[in-house]
CSV table of C-alpha atoms in Angstrom, one decimal:
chain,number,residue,atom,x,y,z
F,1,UNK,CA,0.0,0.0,0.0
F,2,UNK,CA,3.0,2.5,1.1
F,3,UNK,CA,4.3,2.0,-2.5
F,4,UNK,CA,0.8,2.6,-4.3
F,5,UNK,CA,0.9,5.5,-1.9
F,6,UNK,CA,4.1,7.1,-3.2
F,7,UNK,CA,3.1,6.6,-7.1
F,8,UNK,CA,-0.3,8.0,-6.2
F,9,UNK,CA,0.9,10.9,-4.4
F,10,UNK,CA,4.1,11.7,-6.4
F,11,UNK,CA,2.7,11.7,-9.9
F,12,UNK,CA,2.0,15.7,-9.9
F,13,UNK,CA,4.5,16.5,-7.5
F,14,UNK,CA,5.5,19.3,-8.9
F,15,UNK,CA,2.4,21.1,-8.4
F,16,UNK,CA,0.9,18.5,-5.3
F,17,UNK,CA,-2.3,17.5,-6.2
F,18,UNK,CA,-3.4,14.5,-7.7
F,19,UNK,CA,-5.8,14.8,-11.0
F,20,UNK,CA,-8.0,12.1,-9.7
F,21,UNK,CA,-9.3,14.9,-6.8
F,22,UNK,CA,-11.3,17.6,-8.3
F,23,UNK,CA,-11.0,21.3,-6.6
F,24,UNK,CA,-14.3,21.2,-4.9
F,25,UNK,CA,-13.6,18.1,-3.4
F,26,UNK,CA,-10.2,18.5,-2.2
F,27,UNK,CA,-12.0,21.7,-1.0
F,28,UNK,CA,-14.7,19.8,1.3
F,29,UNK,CA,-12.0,17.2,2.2
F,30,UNK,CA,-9.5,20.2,4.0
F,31,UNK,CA,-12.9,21.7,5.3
F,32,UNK,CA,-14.2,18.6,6.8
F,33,UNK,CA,-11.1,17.3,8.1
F,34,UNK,CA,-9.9,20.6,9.3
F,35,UNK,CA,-12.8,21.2,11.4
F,36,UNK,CA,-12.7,17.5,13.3
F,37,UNK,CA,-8.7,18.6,13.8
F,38,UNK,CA,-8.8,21.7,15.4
F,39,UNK,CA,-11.8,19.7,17.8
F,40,UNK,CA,-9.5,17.7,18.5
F,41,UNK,CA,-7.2,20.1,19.6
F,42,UNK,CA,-5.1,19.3,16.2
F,43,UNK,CA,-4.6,15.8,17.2
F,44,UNK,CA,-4.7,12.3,15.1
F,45,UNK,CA,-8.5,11.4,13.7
F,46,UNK,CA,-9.9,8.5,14.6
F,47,UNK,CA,-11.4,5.8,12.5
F,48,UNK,CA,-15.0,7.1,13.0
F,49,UNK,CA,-13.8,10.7,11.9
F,50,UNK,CA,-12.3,9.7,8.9
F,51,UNK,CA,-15.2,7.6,8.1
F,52,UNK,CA,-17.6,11.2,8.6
F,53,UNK,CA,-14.6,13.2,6.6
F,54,UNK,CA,-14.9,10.4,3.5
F,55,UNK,CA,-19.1,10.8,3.8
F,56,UNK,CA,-19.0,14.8,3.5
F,57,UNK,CA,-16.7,14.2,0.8
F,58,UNK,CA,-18.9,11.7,-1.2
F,59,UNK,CA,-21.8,13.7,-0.6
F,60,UNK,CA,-20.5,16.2,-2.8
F,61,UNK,CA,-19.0,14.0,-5.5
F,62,UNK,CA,-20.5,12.9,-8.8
F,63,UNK,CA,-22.3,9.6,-8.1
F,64,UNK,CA,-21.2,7.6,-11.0
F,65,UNK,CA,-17.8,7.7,-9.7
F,66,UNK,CA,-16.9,5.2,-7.0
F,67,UNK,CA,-17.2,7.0,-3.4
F,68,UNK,CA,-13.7,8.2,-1.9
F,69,UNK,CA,-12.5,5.4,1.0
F,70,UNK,CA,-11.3,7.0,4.9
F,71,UNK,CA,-7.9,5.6,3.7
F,72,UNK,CA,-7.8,7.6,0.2
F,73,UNK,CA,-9.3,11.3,2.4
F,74,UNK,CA,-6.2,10.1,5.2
F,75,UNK,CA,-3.6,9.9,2.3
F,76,UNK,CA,-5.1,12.6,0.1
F,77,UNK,CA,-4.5,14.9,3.2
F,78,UNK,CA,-0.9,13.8,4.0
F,79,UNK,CA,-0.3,14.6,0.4
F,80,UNK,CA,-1.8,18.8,1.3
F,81,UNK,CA,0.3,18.5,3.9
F,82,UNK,CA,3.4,17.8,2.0
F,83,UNK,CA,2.6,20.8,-1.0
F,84,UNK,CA,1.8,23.1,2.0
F,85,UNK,CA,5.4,22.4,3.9
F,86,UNK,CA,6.2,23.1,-0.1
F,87,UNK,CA,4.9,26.6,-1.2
F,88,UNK,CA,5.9,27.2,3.0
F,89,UNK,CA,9.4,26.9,2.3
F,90,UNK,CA,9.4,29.4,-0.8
F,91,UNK,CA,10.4,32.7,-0.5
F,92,UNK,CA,7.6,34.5,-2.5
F,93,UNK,CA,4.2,34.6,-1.1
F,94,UNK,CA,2.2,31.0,-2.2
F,95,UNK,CA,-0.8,31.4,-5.0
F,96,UNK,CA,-1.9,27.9,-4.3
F,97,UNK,CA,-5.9,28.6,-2.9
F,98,UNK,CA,-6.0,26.0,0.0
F,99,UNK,CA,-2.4,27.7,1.1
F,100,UNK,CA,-4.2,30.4,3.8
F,101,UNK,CA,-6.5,27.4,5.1
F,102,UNK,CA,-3.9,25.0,5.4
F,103,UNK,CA,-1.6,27.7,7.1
F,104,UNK,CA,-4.3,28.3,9.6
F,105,UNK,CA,-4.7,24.2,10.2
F,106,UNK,CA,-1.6,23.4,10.5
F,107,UNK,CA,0.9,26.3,10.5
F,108,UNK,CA,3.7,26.0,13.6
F,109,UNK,CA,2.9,28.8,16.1
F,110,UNK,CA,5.5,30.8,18.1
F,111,UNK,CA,5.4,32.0,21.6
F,112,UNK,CA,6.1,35.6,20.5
F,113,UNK,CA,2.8,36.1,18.8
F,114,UNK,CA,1.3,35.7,22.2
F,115,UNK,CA,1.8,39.1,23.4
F,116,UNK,CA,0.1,40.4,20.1
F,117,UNK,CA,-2.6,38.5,20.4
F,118,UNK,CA,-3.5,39.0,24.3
F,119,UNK,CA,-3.4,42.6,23.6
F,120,UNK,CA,-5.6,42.5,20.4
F,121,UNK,CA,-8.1,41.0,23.1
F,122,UNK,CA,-7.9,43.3,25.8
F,123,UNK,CA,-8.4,46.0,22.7
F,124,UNK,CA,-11.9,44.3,22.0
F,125,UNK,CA,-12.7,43.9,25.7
F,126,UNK,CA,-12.2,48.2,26.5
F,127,UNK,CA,-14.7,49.6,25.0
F,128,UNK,CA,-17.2,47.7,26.8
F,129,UNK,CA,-19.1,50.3,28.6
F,130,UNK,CA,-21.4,47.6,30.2
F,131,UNK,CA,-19.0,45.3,31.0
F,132,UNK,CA,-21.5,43.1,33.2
F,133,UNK,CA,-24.1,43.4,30.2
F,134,UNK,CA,-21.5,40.4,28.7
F,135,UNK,CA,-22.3,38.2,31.9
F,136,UNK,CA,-25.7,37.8,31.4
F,137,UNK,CA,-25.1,36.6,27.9
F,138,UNK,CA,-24.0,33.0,27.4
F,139,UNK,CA,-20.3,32.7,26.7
F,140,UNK,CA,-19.9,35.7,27.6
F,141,UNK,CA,-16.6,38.2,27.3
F,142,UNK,CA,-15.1,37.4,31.0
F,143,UNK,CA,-15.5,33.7,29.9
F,144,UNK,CA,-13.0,34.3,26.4
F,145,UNK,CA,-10.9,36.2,28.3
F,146,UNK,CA,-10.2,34.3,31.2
F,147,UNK,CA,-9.7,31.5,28.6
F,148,UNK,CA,-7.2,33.6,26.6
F,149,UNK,CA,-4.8,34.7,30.3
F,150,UNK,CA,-5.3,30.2,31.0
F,151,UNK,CA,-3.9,28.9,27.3
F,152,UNK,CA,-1.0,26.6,27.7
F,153,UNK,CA,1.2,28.9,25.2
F,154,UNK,CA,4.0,25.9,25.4
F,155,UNK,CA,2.2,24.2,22.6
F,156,UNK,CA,1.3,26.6,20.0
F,157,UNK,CA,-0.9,24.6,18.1
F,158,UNK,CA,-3.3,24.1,20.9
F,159,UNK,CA,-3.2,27.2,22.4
F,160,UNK,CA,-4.2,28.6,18.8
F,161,UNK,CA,-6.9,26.6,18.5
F,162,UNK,CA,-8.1,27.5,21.8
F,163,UNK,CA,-7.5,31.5,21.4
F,164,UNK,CA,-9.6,30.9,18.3
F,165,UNK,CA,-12.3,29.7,19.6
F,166,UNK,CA,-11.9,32.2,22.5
F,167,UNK,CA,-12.1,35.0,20.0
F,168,UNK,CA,-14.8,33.8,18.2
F,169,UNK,CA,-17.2,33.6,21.3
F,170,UNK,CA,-15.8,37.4,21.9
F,171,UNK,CA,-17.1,38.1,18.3
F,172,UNK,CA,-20.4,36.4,19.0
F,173,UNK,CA,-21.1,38.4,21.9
F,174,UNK,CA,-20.1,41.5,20.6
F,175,UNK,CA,-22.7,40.9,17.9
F,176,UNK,CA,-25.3,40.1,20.0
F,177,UNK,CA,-25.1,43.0,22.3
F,178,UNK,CA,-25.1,45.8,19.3
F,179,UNK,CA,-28.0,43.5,18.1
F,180,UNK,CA,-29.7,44.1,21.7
F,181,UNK,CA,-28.5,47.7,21.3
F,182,UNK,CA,-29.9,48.3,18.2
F,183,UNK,CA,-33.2,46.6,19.8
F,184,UNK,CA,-33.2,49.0,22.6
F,185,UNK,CA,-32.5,52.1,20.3
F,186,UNK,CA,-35.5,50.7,18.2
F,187,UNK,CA,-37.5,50.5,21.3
F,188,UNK,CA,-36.6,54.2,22.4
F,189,UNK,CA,-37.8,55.7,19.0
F,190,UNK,CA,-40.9,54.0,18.8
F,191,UNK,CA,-42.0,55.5,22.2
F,192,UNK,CA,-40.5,58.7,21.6
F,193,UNK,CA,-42.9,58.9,18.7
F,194,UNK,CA,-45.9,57.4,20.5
F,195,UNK,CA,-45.4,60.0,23.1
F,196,UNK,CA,-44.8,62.8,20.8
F,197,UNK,CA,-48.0,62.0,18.9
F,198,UNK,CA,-50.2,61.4,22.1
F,199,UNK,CA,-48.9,65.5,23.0
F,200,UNK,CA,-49.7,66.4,19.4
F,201,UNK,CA,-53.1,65.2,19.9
F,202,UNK,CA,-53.7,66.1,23.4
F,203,UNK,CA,-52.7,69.7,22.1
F,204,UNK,CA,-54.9,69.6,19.1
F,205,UNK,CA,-57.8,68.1,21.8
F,206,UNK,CA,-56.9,71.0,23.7
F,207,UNK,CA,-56.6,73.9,20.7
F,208,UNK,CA,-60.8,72.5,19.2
F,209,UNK,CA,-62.0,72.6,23.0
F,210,UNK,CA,-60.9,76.2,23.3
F,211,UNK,CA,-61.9,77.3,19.8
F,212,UNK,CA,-65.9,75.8,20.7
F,213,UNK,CA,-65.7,77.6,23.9
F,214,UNK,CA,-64.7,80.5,22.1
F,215,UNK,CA,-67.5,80.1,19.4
F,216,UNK,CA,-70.3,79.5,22.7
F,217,UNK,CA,-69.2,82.3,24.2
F,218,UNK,CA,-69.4,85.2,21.0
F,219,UNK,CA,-72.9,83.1,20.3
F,220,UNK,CA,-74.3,83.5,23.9
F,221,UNK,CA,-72.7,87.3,23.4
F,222,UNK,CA,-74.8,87.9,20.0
F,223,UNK,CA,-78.0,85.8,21.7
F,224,UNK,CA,-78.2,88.5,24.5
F,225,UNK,CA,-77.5,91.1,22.4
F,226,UNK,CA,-80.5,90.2,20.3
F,227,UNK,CA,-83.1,89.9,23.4
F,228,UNK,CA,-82.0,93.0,24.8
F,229,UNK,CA,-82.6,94.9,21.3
F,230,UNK,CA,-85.7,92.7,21.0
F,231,UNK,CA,-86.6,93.5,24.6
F,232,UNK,CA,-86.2,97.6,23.8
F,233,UNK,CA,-88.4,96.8,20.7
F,234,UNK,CA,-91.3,95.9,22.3
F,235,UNK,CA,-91.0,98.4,24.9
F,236,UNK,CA,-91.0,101.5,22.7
F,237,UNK,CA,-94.1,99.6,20.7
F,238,UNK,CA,-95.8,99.6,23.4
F,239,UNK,CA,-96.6,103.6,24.6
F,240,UNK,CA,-99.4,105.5,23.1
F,241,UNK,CA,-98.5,108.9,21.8
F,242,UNK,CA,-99.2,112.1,23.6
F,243,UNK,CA,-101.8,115.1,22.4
């Protein structure tokens, strides 16, 4: 098998992929693979995970074809590894598309980045201004943090993986709490609007109301002002003229 292995793998050495694997599979293969690595804190697959691995690769490869086997997605990865340790080792910057993701997987981490990092962190942590509002959320800031300052930077791959993951809950929060912010700002404008329109219309209530008594009050004016002319009427009608 180890020599089938070394024909199969060193046929397109020169550019380290093997024609039988299109793009889009090798594509799922690094994806699937990668995530089940880093789970594992970047340790050896099992069986079982190579079996899942092979079965989100199949399920994206042409069915007429015979399905890919744990042991071809194992060897098929050994063989990334090798063109990655490749394009690593030249001095211009790599234009092979899986070289970034591949970096990320399995790139060797060094104890001076760790400084860098902490402090991008604590960056994302200042401008808190609620910094219990992260508690009450689940996963909260205080939790990624206090899993950053407890990483075992001695092994760099793990530690990676872990400040990763610590970061991304930092991200996740942060996004929820400008989503509840934006809820809250939402919340504000709609009752400054209902209250502003209930004093509109309290005001308008208020402008009628004093315009009718205004109109009952030049009405009662004019009403009296016809019975006392009507009263003097009848009066003056009334006396007989003098001889």
């Amino acid at each position: 098998m180890s020599t089938n292995h070394h024909h199969h793998t060193s046929r397109h050495r020169g550019n380290g992929r093997d024609d039988c694997w299109t793009e889009s599979e090798t594509e799922t293969l690094v994806n699937s693979w990668g995530d089940r690595y880093v789970q594992l804190n970047r340790g050896n697959l099992r069986q079982n995970d190579w079996s899942d691995v092979a079965a989100a690769v199949n399920a994206t490869r042409d069915r007429s074809k015979p399905p890919r086997s744990d042991v071809q997605c194992k060897n098929r990865i050994d063989t990334l590894k090798k063109k990655y340790k490749l394009e690593k080792s030249k001095p211009e910057p790599s234009k092979w598309p899986l070289f970034h993701r591949m970096d990320e997987l399995i790139g060797a981490g060094n104890g001076s980045k760790k400084a860098v990092v902490r402090g991008a962190v604590e960056s994302i942590s200042k401008p808190n201004p609620k910094p219990n509002a992260s508690l009450k959320l689940k996963g909260g800031l205080g939790m990624g943090i206090e899993r950053v300052e407890s990483l075992d930077w001695g092994n760099g791959e793990t530690a990676y993986a872990e400040l990763a993951r610590a970061i991304g809950r930092i991200g996740e929060v942060y996004e929820r709490m400008e989503g509840l912010k934006q809820e809250e700002m939402m919340k504000m404008e709609k009752e400054r609007m209902e209250f502003t329109k209930e004093v509109e219309v309290r005001r308008m209530n208020m402008f009628v109301e004093s315009q009718v008594e205004i109109e009952k009050m030049k009405w009662e004016k004019v009403k009296k002002k016809k019975k006392r002319l009507s009263g003097a009427d009848s009066l003056s009608s009334g006396k007989k003229p003098q001889r």
